[in-house]
Coordinates of C-alpha atoms in Angstrom, one line a residue:
X6 CA 0.0 0.0 0.0
X7 CA 1.3 3.4 -1.0
X8 CA 2.2 5.6 2.0
X9 CA 0.4 8.9 2.5
X10 CA 3.6 10.9 1.9
X11 CA 4.4 9.0 -1.4
X12 CA 0.8 9.4 -2.6
X13 CA 0.7 13.1 -2.0
X14 CA 4.2 13.6 -3.6
X15 CA 3.2 11.7 -6.6
X16 CA 0.0 13.6 -7.0
X17 CA 1.7 17.0 -6.6
X18 CA 4.4 16.1 -9.2
X19 CA 1.7 14.9 -11.6
X20 CA -0.4 18.0 -11.1
X21 CA 2.5 20.3 -11.7
X22 CA 3.6 18.4 -14.9
X23 CA 0.0 17.9 -16.4
X24 CA -1.0 21.5 -15.7
X25 CA 1.9 22.8 -17.9
X26 CA 1.4 20.2 -20.5
X27 CA -2.2 21.5 -21.0
X28 CA -0.6 24.5 -22.7
X29 CA -0.1 22.4 -25.7
X30 CA -3.9 22.2 -26.4
X31 CA -3.4 24.9 -29.0
X32 CA -1.2 22.5 -30.9
X33 CA -2.6 19.0 -29.9
X34 CA -6.5 19.4 -29.6
X35 CA -8.6 17.1 -27.5
X36 CA -8.4 16.1 -23.9
X37 CA -5.3 18.3 -23.0
X38 CA -7.6 21.2 -22.1
X39 CA -9.0 19.1 -19.2
X40 CA -5.6 18.1 -17.7
X41 CA -5.4 21.0 -15.1
X42 CA -8.9 20.2 -13.8
X43 CA -8.4 16.5 -13.8
X44 CA -5.1 16.6 -12.0
X45 CA -6.2 19.3 -9.5
X46 CA -9.5 17.2 -8.7
X47 CA -7.3 14.1 -8.1
X48 CA -5.1 16.1 -5.8
X49 CA -8.0 17.4 -3.7
X50 CA -9.7 14.1 -3.5
X51 CA -6.4 12.5 -2.2
X52 CA -6.0 15.3 0.4
X53 CA -9.6 14.9 1.6
X54 CA -9.4 11.0 1.8
X55 CA -6.3 11.3 4.0
X56 CA -7.9 14.0 6.2
X57 CA -5.3 16.6 5.4
X58 CA -7.6 19.6 5.1
X59 CA -7.2 20.6 8.7
X60 CA -5.5 24.0 9.6
X61 CA -4.5 25.5 12.7
X62 CA -1.5 27.7 11.9
X63 CA -2.0 31.4 12.2
X64 CA -0.7 32.4 8.8
X65 CA -3.1 30.0 7.0
X66 CA -6.1 31.2 9.0
X67 CA -5.1 34.8 8.3
X68 CA -4.9 34.5 4.6
X69 CA -8.1 32.3 4.4
X70 CA -9.8 35.0 6.5
X71 CA -8.6 37.6 4.1
X72 CA -10.0 35.9 1.1
X73 CA -13.3 35.1 3.0
X74 CA -13.6 38.8 3.9
X75 CA -13.2 39.6 0.3
X76 CA -16.1 37.4 -0.7
X77 CA -18.2 38.7 2.0
X78 CA -17.4 42.2 0.7
X79 CA -18.4 41.2 -2.8
X80 CA -21.7 39.8 -1.7
X81 CA -22.4 43.1 0.2
X82 CA -21.6 45.0 -3.0
X83 CA -23.9 42.8 -5.0
X84 CA -26.7 43.5 -2.7
X85 CA -26.3 47.2 -2.3
X86 CA -24.3 48.1 -5.5
X87 CA -26.4 46.4 -8.2
X88 CA -23.5 45.8 -10.5
X89 CA -21.8 42.5 -11.7
X90 CA -19.4 42.1 -8.8
X91 CA -19.6 38.3 -8.4
X92 CA -18.9 37.9 -12.2
X93 CA -16.0 40.3 -12.2
X94 CA -12.7 39.2 -13.6
X95 CA -10.9 39.0 -10.3
X96 CA -13.5 36.9 -8.4
X97 CA -12.8 33.4 -9.8
X98 CA -9.0 33.8 -10.1
X99 CA -8.9 34.7 -6.3
X100 CA -11.1 31.7 -5.5
X101 CA -8.7 29.5 -7.6
X102 CA -5.6 30.9 -5.8
X103 CA -7.2 30.0 -2.4
X104 CA -7.9 26.6 -3.6
X105 CA -4.3 26.1 -4.8
X106 CA -2.9 27.7 -1.7
X107 CA -4.8 25.2 0.5
X108 CA -3.5 22.3 -1.6
X109 CA 0.0 23.4 -1.0
X110 CA -0.5 24.1 2.7
X111 CA -2.2 20.6 3.2
X112 CA 0.5 18.8 1.3
X113 CA 3.2 20.3 3.5
X114 CA 2.2 18.1 6.4
X115 CA 3.3 15.0 4.4
X116 CA 6.2 16.4 2.3
X117 CA 9.7 17.7 2.9
X118 CA 11.6 20.3 0.9
X119 CA 13.3 17.6 -1.1
X120 CA 9.8 16.3 -2.2
X121 CA 8.7 19.9 -3.1
X122 CA 11.9 20.2 -5.0
X123 CA 10.7 17.3 -7.3
X124 CA 7.4 19.2 -7.8
X125 CA 9.4 22.2 -9.0
X126 CA 11.6 20.0 -11.1
X127 CA 8.5 18.5 -12.7
X128 CA 7.4 22.0 -13.4
X129 CA 10.6 22.9 -15.0
X130 CA 10.7 19.8 -17.2
X131 CA 7.2 20.2 -18.4
X132 CA 7.8 23.9 -19.2
X133 CA 10.9 22.9 -21.2
X134 CA 8.9 20.3 -23.1
X135 CA 6.1 22.8 -23.9
X136 CA 8.8 25.4 -24.9
X137 CA 10.6 23.0 -27.3
X138 CA 7.3 21.9 -28.9
X139 CA 6.2 25.6 -29.3
X140 CA 9.5 26.5 -30.7
X141 CA 9.4 23.7 -33.3
X142 CA 5.8 24.5 -34.2
X143 CA 5.9 28.4 -34.5
X144 CA 9.5 29.7 -34.3
X145 CA 12.0 27.2 -35.8
X146 CA 11.3 28.0 -39.4
X147 CA 10.6 31.3 -41.1
X148 CA 11.0 33.4 -37.9
X149 CA 11.8 37.0 -38.3
X150 CA 12.7 39.3 -35.3
X151 CA 10.9 42.3 -36.7
X152 CA 7.5 40.5 -37.0
X153 CA 5.0 39.7 -34.3
X154 CA 3.7 36.1 -33.9
X155 CA 0.5 35.7 -32.0
X156 CA -0.9 32.3 -33.3
X157 CA 0.1 30.5 -30.0
X158 CA -2.7 31.6 -27.7
X159 CA -1.0 30.4 -24.5
X160 CA 2.1 32.6 -25.1
X161 CA 1.4 34.7 -21.8
X162 CA 0.9 31.6 -19.7
X163 CA 4.1 29.9 -21.2
X164 CA 6.1 33.1 -20.7
X165 CA 5.1 33.1 -17.0
X166 CA 5.9 29.4 -16.6
X167 CA 9.3 30.2 -18.1
X168 CA 9.9 33.0 -15.6
X169 CA 8.9 30.8 -12.6
X170 CA 11.2 28.0 -14.0
X171 CA 14.0 30.6 -14.4
X172 CA 13.7 31.6 -10.7
X173 CA 13.6 28.0 -9.6
X174 CA 16.8 27.1 -11.4
X175 CA 18.8 30.2 -10.1
X176 CA 17.6 29.8 -6.4
X177 CA 16.5 26.2 -5.7
X178 CA 18.8 24.2 -8.0
X179 CA 22.2 25.5 -7.1
X180 CA 25.0 23.0 -7.4
X181 CA 28.7 22.7 -7.8
X182 CA 28.4 19.9 -10.2
X183 CA 29.9 21.0 -13.6
X184 CA 27.7 18.8 -15.8
X185 CA 24.5 19.9 -14.0
X186 CA 25.6 23.6 -14.3
X187 CA 26.2 23.2 -18.0
X188 CA 22.8 21.7 -18.6
X189 CA 21.2 24.4 -16.3
X190 CA 22.7 27.3 -18.2
X191 CA 21.8 25.8 -21.5
X192 CA 18.2 25.6 -20.3
X193 CA 18.3 29.1 -19.0
X194 CA 19.7 30.3 -22.3
X195 CA 17.0 28.5 -24.3
X196 CA 14.2 29.9 -21.9
X197 CA 15.7 33.4 -22.4
X198 CA 15.6 32.9 -26.2
X199 CA 12.0 31.9 -26.0
X200 CA 11.0 34.9 -24.2
X201 CA 12.8 37.1 -26.7
X202 CA 11.2 35.4 -29.6
X203 CA 7.7 35.5 -28.1
X204 CA 8.4 39.2 -27.2
X205 CA 6.9 38.7 -23.7
X206 CA 8.0 42.1 -22.2
X207 CA 6.2 41.5 -18.8
X208 CA 8.1 38.2 -18.2
X209 CA 11.3 39.7 -19.3
X210 CA 10.8 42.6 -16.8
X211 CA 10.0 40.0 -14.1
X212 CA 13.3 38.1 -14.7
X213 CA 15.3 41.3 -14.7
X214 CA 13.7 42.3 -11.4
X215 CA 14.3 38.8 -10.0
X216 CA 18.0 38.9 -11.0
X217 CA 18.4 42.4 -9.4
X218 CA 16.9 41.0 -6.2
X219 CA 19.1 38.0 -6.2
X220 CA 22.2 40.2 -6.5
X221 CA 20.9 42.8 -3.8
X222 CA 19.7 40.4 -1.2
X223 CA 21.7 39.3 1.7
X224 CA 22.6 35.6 1.7
X225 CA 23.7 35.5 -1.9
X226 CA 27.3 34.6 -2.4
X227 CA 29.8 37.2 -3.5
X228 CA 30.7 35.0 -6.5
X229 CA 27.2 34.8 -7.7
X230 CA 26.9 38.7 -7.3
X231 CA 30.1 39.3 -9.3
X232 CA 29.1 36.9 -12.0
X233 CA 25.6 38.6 -12.3
X234 CA 27.2 42.1 -12.5
X235 CA 29.7 41.0 -15.1
X236 CA 26.9 39.5 -17.2
X237 CA 24.8 42.7 -16.9
X238 CA 27.7 44.9 -17.8
X239 CA 28.6 42.6 -20.7
X240 CA 25.0 42.8 -22.0
X241 CA 25.0 46.6 -21.8
X242 CA 28.3 46.9 -23.6
X243 CA 27.2 44.6 -26.4
X244 CA 23.9 46.7 -26.6
X245 CA 26.0 49.9 -27.0
X246 CA 28.6 48.8 -29.5
X247 CA 26.5 46.4 -31.7
X248 CA 23.9 48.1 -33.8
X249 CA 22.0 45.0 -34.8
X250 CA 21.8 43.7 -31.3
X251 CA 20.5 47.3 -30.3
X252 CA 17.9 47.1 -33.0
X253 CA 16.8 43.7 -31.9
X254 CA 16.5 44.3 -28.1
X255 CA 15.4 48.0 -28.0
X256 CA 13.4 48.5 -31.3
X257 CA 11.9 45.1 -32.0
X258 CA 11.4 43.8 -28.4
X259 CA 11.2 46.6 -25.9
X260 CA 9.5 49.1 -28.3
X261 CA 7.8 46.3 -30.0
X262 CA 8.5 47.8 -33.4
X263 CA 6.8 51.0 -32.5
X264 CA 8.1 54.6 -32.5
X265 CA 10.2 55.6 -29.5
X266 CA 8.4 58.9 -29.6
X267 CA 5.0 57.4 -28.9
X268 CA 5.1 56.2 -25.3
X269 CA 1.4 55.2 -25.5
X270 CA 2.0 53.0 -28.5
X271 CA 5.1 51.4 -26.9
X272 CA 3.0 50.6 -23.8
X273 CA 0.3 49.0 -25.9
X274 CA -2.2 51.8 -25.1
X275 CA -1.7 51.5 -21.3
X276 CA -1.1 55.3 -20.9
X277 CA -4.5 56.1 -22.4
X278 CA -6.1 53.3 -20.2
X279 CA -4.4 54.7 -17.1
X280 CA -5.4 58.2 -17.8
X281 CA -9.1 57.2 -17.9
X282 CA -8.9 55.8 -14.3
X283 CA -9.9 59.0 -12.4
X284 CA -12.9 59.6 -14.7
X285 CA -14.1 56.0 -14.4
X286 CA -13.7 56.1 -10.6
X287 CA -15.4 59.4 -10.1
X288 CA -18.5 59.0 -7.9
X289 CA -17.8 55.3 -7.4
X290 CA -14.9 55.2 -4.9
X291 CA -16.8 53.3 -2.2
X292 CA -18.7 50.7 -4.2
X293 CA -16.8 50.6 -7.4
X294 CA -18.3 50.1 -10.9
X295 CA -18.5 46.3 -11.1
X296 CA -17.1 44.0 -13.7
X297 CA -14.6 46.0 -15.8
X298 CA -11.3 45.0 -17.4
X299 CA -8.5 47.6 -16.5
X300 CA -4.8 46.8 -17.4
X301 CA -3.3 47.3 -13.9
X302 CA -4.1 44.9 -11.1
X303 CA -4.2 47.4 -8.2
X304 CA -6.3 50.0 -10.0
X305 CA -8.4 47.2 -11.5
X306 CA -9.4 46.0 -8.1
X307 CA -10.2 49.5 -6.7
X308 CA -12.1 50.3 -9.9
X309 CA -14.3 47.2 -9.8
X310 CA -14.9 46.9 -6.0
X311 CA -14.3 50.3 -4.5
X312 CA -11.6 51.3 -2.0
X313 CA -12.5 49.0 0.7
X314 CA -13.1 45.7 -0.9
X315 CA -10.6 46.5 -3.7
X316 CA -7.9 47.0 -1.0
X317 CA -8.7 43.4 0.3
X318 CA -8.2 42.1 -3.3
X319 CA -4.8 43.9 -3.4
X320 CA -3.8 42.6 -0.1
X321 CA -4.5 39.1 -1.3
X322 CA -2.3 39.5 -4.3
X323 CA 0.5 41.1 -2.2
X324 CA 0.3 38.5 0.7
X325 CA 3.0 36.1 -0.6
X326 CA 5.3 39.0 -1.1
X327 CA 4.5 40.4 2.4
X328 CA 4.9 37.0 4.1
X329 CA 8.2 36.3 2.4
X330 CA 9.7 39.6 3.3
X331 CA 8.5 39.6 6.9
X332 CA 9.6 36.0 7.4
X333 CA 12.8 36.1 5.2
X334 CA 15.1 35.4 8.2
X335 CA 12.8 32.8 9.8
X336 CA 12.1 30.6 6.8
X337 CA 13.6 27.2 7.5
X338 CA 14.8 26.6 3.9
X339 CA 16.7 29.6 2.5
X340 CA 16.6 28.4 -1.1
X341 CA 12.8 27.9 -1.0
X342 CA 12.4 31.2 0.8
X343 CA 14.4 33.0 -1.9
X344 CA 12.5 31.4 -4.7
X345 CA 9.1 32.5 -3.1
X346 CA 10.3 36.0 -2.4
X347 CA 11.7 36.7 -5.8
X348 CA 8.7 35.0 -7.5
X349 CA 6.1 36.8 -5.5
X350 CA 7.6 40.3 -5.8
X351 CA 8.2 39.9 -9.5
X352 CA 4.7 38.6 -10.1
X353 CA 3.1 41.5 -8.1
X354 CA 5.3 43.9 -10.3
X355 CA 3.8 42.2 -13.3
X356 CA 0.4 43.2 -12.0
X357 CA 1.3 46.8 -12.6
X358 CA 1.0 46.1 -16.4
X359 CA -1.7 43.4 -16.3
X360 CA -5.3 43.4 -15.1
X361 CA -5.4 40.1 -13.2
X362 CA -1.8 39.3 -12.2
X363 CA -0.6 37.9 -9.8
X364 CA -3.8 36.0 -9.2
X365 CA -4.6 35.0 -12.8
X366 CA -5.9 34.6 -15.4
X367 CA -6.6 30.9 -15.0
X368 CA -3.7 28.8 -13.9
X369 CA -1.0 31.3 -15.0
X370 CA 0.3 31.8 -11.4
X371 CA -0.7 28.5 -10.0
X372 CA 2.9 27.5 -9.0
X373 CA 3.3 30.7 -7.1
X374 CA 0.3 30.1 -4.8
X375 CA 1.1 26.3 -4.5
X376 CA 4.6 27.3 -3.4
X377 CA 3.4 29.9 -1.0
X378 CA 0.9 27.5 0.6
X379 CA 3.5 24.7 0.9
X380 CA 6.3 26.8 2.3
X381 CA 4.0 28.5 4.8
X382 CA 2.8 25.1 6.0
X383 CA 6.3 23.6 5.9
X384 CA 7.7 26.5 8.0
X385 CA 5.0 26.2 10.6
X386 CA 5.7 22.4 10.8
X387 CA 9.4 23.0 11.4
X388 CA 8.8 25.7 14.0
X389 CA 6.4 23.5 15.8
X390 CA 8.9 20.7 16.0
X391 CA 11.5 23.0 17.5
X392 CA 9.2 24.0 20.5

């Protein structure tokens, strides 16, 4: 008979792998679209059967209470506001984040860091498989840097998976083994190439922020800091002396082929969108305007739900970053803590440019919330043993 620990580990690894493989449904039609739902349902059933859904730690209760307060606020707004608050674009993603968070927190009772490391490895491998197939299907032949390719509809989700895989490789999978390091840096180079080819600027910004944090934060070795600084300076130097490289990075990717004099065009119309915020919120600061898509998570939350309930939504999105920063010195596994800190801060920054990040859309940020739930529960378990 399979032990509880082994069962949970296998289910978590399978869920991580299958959820990413579902990004291939744009290429291989059929049952792939149902993989995230099936794997998550199996995971929840396993946790229920072994009685894992029991919580006492303060941090879990606080976060769950924060989400429940948000939903109570939405019901209140629905009754008194009369707009479509329940059907707003943040309601379901936040509920999904809570479910994934609880899966991670429940699993931590039966798993150790090495087990969760296998979950992240499964995530990285599946992201790599998807990236290779997408590269072969869309970018290997006939690709031109000056053109935009949007046929692959999971481009945003894949770019985020690449960003999380990047963070895991540079924080969680640090080794002195030469062969492994060669393989790791080849994978990182390929992931970087994919982001550049897909022109996913938000994910590129996240990775730059993550690298800067890795260099700046205490606990990172001086050797790593020096290598990172050398790499950044080399990149800037090549950018300055090579016209073709400058054209590729600045004009084709950062400016997205648009005029440098038109900031609104470069930002894909976000300046125009942001300028409309005061007018949209006017007279609706308490109750919001209900379901509306606005390309900035913090402003999107306030605009839809008003200042009170909107602040709760923002607090939910910022909670992993807040917890990671507050508990940075107390987290029992420093590599896992660094991964969560970099991932959560970078994801929240992504929310400055996107409407639903870092809670969605869909399963785009599921590994962040799974990691947050697991590490929070794992940390509590270790602290409890020390008492």
